[in-house]
XYZ file of C-alpha atoms in Angstrom:
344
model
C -0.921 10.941 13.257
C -4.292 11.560 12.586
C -3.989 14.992 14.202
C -1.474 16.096 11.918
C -3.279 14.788 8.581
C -6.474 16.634 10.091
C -4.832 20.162 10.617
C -2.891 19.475 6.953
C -5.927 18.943 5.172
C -7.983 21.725 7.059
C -5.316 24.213 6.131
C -5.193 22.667 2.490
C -9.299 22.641 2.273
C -8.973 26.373 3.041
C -6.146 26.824 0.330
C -8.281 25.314 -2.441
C -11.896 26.146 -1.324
C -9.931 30.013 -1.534
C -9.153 29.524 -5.273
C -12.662 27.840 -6.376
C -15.320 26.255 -4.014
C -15.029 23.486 -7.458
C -11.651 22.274 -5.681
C -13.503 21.147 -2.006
C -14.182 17.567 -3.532
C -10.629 16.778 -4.698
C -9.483 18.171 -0.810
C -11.716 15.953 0.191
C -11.067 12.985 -2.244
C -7.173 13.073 -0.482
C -8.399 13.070 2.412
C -10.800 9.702 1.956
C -7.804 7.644 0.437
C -5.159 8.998 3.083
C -6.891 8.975 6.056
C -9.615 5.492 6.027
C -6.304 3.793 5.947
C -4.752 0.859 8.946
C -2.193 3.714 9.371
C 0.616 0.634 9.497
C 3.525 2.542 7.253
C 3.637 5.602 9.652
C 3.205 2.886 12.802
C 6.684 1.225 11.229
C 7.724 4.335 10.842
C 7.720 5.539 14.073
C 8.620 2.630 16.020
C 11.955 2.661 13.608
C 12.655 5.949 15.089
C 11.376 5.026 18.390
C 13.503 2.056 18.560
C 17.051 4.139 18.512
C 15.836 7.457 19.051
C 17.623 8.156 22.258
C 21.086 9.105 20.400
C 19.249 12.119 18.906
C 16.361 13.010 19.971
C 13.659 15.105 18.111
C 10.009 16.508 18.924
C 7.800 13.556 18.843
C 5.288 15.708 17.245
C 7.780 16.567 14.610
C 8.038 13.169 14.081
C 4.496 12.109 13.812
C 3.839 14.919 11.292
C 6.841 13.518 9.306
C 5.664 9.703 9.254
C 2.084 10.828 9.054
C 3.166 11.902 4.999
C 3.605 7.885 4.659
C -0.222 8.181 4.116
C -0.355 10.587 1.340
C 2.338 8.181 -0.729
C 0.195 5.700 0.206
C -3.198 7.577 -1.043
C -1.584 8.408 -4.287
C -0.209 4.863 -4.803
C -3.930 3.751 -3.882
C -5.884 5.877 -6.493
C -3.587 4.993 -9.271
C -3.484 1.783 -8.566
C -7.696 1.839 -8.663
C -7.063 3.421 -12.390
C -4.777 1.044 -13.780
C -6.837 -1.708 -12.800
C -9.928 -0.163 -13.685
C -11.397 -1.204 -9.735
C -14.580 0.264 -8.857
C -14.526 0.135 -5.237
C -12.461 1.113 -2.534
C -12.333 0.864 1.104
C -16.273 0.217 0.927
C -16.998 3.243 -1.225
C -16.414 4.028 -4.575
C -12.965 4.315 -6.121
C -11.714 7.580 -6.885
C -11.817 7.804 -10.841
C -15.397 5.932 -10.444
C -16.286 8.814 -8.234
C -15.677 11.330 -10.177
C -17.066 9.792 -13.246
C -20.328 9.615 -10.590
C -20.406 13.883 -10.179
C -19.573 13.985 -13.779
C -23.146 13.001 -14.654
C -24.886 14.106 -11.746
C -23.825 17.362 -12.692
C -24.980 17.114 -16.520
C -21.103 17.937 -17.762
C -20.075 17.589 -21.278
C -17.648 14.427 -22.554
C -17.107 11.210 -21.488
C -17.888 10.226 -17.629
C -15.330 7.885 -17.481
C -12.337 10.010 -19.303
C -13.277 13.072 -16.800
C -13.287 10.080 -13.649
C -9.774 8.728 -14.974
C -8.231 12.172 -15.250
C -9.885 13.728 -12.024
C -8.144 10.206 -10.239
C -4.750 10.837 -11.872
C -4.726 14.353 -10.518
C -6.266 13.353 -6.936
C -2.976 10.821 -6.998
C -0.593 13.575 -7.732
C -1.943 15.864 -5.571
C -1.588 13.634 -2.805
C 1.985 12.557 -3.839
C 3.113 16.229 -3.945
C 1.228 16.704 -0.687
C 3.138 13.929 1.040
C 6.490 16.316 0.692
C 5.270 18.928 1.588
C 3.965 17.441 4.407
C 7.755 16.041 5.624
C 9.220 19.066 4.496
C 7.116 21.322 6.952
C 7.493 18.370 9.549
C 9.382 20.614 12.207
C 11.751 17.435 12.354
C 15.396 19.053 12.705
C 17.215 19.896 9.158
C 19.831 17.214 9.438
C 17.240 14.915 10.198
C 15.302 15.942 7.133
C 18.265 15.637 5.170
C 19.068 12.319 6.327
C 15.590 11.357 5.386
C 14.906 12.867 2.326
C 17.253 10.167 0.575
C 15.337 7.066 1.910
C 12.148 8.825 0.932
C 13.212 9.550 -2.813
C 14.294 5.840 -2.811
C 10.725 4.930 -1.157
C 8.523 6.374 -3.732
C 11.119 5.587 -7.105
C 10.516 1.694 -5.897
C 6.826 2.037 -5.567
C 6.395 3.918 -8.798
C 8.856 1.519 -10.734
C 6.728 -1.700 -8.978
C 3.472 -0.107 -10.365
C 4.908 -0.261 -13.754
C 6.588 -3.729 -13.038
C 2.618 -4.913 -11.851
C 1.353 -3.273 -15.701
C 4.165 -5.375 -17.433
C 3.202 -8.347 -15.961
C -0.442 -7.772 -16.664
C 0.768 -7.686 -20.078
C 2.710 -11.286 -19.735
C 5.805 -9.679 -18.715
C 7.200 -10.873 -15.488
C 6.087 -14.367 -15.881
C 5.956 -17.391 -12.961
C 5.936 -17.076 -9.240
C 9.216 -15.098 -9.316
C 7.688 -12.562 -11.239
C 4.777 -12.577 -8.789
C 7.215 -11.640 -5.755
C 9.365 -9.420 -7.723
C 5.901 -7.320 -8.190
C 4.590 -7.781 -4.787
C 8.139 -6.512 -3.273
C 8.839 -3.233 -5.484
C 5.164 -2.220 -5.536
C 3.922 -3.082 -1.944
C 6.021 -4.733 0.699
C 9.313 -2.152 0.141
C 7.014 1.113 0.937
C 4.731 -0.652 3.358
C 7.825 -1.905 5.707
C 11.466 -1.862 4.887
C 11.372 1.826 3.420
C 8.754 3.503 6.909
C 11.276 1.510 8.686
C 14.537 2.883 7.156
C 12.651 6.423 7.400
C 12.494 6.494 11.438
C 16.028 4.783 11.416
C 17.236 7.766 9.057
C 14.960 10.676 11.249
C 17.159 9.177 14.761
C 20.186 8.803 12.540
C 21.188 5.056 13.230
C 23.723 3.429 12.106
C 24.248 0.204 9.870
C 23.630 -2.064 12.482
C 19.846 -1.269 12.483
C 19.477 -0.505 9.252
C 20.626 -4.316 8.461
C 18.586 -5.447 11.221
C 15.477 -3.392 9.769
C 16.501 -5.083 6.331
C 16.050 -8.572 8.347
C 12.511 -7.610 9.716
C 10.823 -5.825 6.564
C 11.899 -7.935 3.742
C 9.979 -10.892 4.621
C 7.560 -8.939 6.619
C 6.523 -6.826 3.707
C 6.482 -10.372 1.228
C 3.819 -11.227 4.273
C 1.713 -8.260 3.903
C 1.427 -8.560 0.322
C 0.106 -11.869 0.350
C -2.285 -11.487 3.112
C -3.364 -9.051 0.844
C -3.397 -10.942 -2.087
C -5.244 -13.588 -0.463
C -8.207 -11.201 1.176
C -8.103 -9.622 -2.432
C -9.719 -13.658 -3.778
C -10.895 -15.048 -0.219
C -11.743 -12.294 2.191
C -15.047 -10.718 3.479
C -16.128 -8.055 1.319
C -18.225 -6.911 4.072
C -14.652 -7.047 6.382
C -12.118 -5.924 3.230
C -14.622 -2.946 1.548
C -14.180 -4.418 -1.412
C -15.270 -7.067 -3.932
C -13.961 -10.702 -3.281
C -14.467 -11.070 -7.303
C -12.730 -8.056 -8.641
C -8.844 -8.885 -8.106
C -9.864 -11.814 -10.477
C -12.212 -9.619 -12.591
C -9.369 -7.565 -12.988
C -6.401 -10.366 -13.832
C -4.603 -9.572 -10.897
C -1.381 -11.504 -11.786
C -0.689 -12.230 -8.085
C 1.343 -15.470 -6.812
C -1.938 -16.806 -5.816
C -2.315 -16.858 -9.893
C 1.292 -18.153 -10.736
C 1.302 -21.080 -8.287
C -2.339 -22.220 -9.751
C -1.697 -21.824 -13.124
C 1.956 -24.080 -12.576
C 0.067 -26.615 -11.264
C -3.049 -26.811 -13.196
C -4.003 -29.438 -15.748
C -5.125 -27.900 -19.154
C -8.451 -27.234 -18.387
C -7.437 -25.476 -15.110
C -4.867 -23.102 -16.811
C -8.295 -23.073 -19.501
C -10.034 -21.906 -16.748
C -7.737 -19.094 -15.659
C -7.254 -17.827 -19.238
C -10.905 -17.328 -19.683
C -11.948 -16.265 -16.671
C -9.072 -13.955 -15.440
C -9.087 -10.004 -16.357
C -12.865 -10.528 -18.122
C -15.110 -7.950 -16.410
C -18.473 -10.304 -17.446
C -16.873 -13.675 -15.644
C -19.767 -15.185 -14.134
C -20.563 -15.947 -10.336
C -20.244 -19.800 -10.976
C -16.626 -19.294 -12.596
C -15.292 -16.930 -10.193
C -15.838 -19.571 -7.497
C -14.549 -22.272 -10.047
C -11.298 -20.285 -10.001
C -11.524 -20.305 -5.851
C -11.416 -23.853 -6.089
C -8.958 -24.133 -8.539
C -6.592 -22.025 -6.546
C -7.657 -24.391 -3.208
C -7.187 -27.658 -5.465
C -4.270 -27.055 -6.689
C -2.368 -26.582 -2.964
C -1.951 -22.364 -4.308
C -3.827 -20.848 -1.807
C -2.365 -23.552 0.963
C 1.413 -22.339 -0.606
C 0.570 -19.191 -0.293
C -1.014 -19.649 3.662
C 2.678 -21.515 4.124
C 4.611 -18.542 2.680
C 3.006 -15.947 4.889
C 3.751 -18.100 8.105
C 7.511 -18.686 7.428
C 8.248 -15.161 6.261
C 6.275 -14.141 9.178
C 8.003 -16.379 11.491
C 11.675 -15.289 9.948
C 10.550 -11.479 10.512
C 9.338 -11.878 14.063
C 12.302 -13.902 15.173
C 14.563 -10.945 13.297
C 12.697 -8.631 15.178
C 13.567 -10.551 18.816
C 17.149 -10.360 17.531
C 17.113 -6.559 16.550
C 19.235 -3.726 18.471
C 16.205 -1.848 19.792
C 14.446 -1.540 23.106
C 12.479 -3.731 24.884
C 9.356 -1.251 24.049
C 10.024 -1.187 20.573
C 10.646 -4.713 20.599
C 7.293 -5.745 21.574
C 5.749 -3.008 19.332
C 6.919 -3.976 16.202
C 6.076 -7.823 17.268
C 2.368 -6.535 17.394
C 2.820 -4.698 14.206
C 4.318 -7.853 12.424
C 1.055 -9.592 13.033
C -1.575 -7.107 12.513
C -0.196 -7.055 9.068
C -0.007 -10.575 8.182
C -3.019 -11.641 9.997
C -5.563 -9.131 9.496
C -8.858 -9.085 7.357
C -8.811 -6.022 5.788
């Protein structure tokens, strides 16, 4: 996969770098966001071709150039996402609109740094998302595979848009509760992480409803999984592990379930606590870890430990019950808890 993105971008650097030498950072700006990534949507990807690809077979090169587009949706989703929530790292270096805000005054330009950062980012995004078809299209997968695929991936990246607007609402008190929480977490994360890659290698080897229901099984609650892991490094992980502040998610009001569960069982001056402290850029040190202990004293961050195991659980025994090789079997096992165990 990494092959393909490589030879992509190279031919895109040459594309851009031919128009203006000005255009070499946002090549390279793609390529940080899609390629630093754990590679996990393309992995489902191609083990839910893998799985049932013996009916019809296609070029397993084809096919890794295909899945390996999974990482330009994910790039774009990535660098947006880093916008709307005004983050200021990423992956252990700076987020994209912060970067750009960065060469903005390094280079003495005229305007606002951080206008010229946001609307460089919003660009990088799109650039990435239109990269990510063009990428499948010129796949070399077969043309009835591509057709078969092309309505999964419309679906795909319509959820993931729709969830990023779902995430703003709720930011905004829309969405309220837990339910709101996993409503977010499923349209803007877990769908395109797992159920979609999934439904994408099932579409690529044309199979029929019997694994797509069985992929349904594994990615719903595998994908709820991921997100929480996520939301739970996002408040309690390593930033030296994760490559990112453990105090921004809460800097930045991430409504998360993490967030719901507290605030439901709070006393007043817990849910106090979380209305002052959550989404304000200045919240001290001392409150930030008064918020950590909120979420651990209230039984939320235990809830949320418990919800990642049983969804887990449910998607790994849904995976020994799937219609898929032994091989495929055992990969997507390993898969299932990379992504709901990991640190990063």
């Amino acid at each position: 996969m990494s092959e393909a993105l490589d030879a992509f971008l190279a031919e895109k650097r040459g594309v851009l770098s031919g128009m203006d030498d000005e255009l070499v950072p946002v090549v390279d700006e793609v390529a940080a966001v899609a390629e630093g990534g754990k590679r996990l949507r393309p992995a489902f990807a191609y083990w839910g071709w893998r799985a049932v690809a013996t009916a019809h077979p296609e070029d397993e090169a084809a096919v890794l150039r295909a899945v390996a587009a999974l990482e330009f949706v994910h790039g774009s989703a990535l660098v947006h996402d880093d916008v709307m929530d005004a983050a200021t790292t990423r992956r252990s270096r700076p987020a994209t609109h912060v970067g750009f805000a960065g060469r903005h005054g390094d280079r003495g330009l005229t305007g606002d740094p951080a206008l010229f950062g946001t609307g460089a980012a919003i660009l990088v995004g799109d650039l990435a998302l239109v990269w990510s078809d063009e990428l499948l299209r010129r796949s070399g997968i077969s043309a009835e595979a591509l057709g078969r695929a092309r309505p999964v991936w419309d679906t795909m990246r319509t959820e993931v848009t729709a969830g990023q607007y779902l995430d703003l609402l709720r930011a905004a008190g829309g969405l309220p509760g837990p339910d709101g929480a996993l409503k977010v977490a499923r349209y803007k994360s877990a769908g395109y992480t797992v159920q979609r890659p999934l439904h994408l290698g099932a579409a690529i080897a044309d199979a029929g409803p019997e694994v797509l229901e069985a992929y349904t099984g594994i990615a719903l609650p595998l994908g709820e999984a991921f997100q929480l892991r996520d939301d739970v490094l996002g408040v309690f992980g390593d930033p030296a592990v994760t490559g990112k502040s453990a105090d921004e998610d809460l800097r930045e009001g991430k409504q998360t379930l993490l967030v719901a569960l507290a605030e439901q069982a709070a006393d007043d001056a817990g849910r106090a606590l979380l209305r002052d402290v959550l989404g304000d850029p200045g919240s001290t040190p001392d409150q930030l870890d008064a918020v950590r202990d909120l979420m651990r004293g209230t039984g939320a961050l235990q809830q949320v430990e418990d919800r990642i195991s049983t969804q887990t659980t449910a998607a790994r025994e849904a995976i020994a019950e799937a219609p898929v090789t032994d091989e495929a079997r055992t990969a997507l096992d390993a898969l299932a808890v990379a992504a709901t165990t990991r640190t990063t």
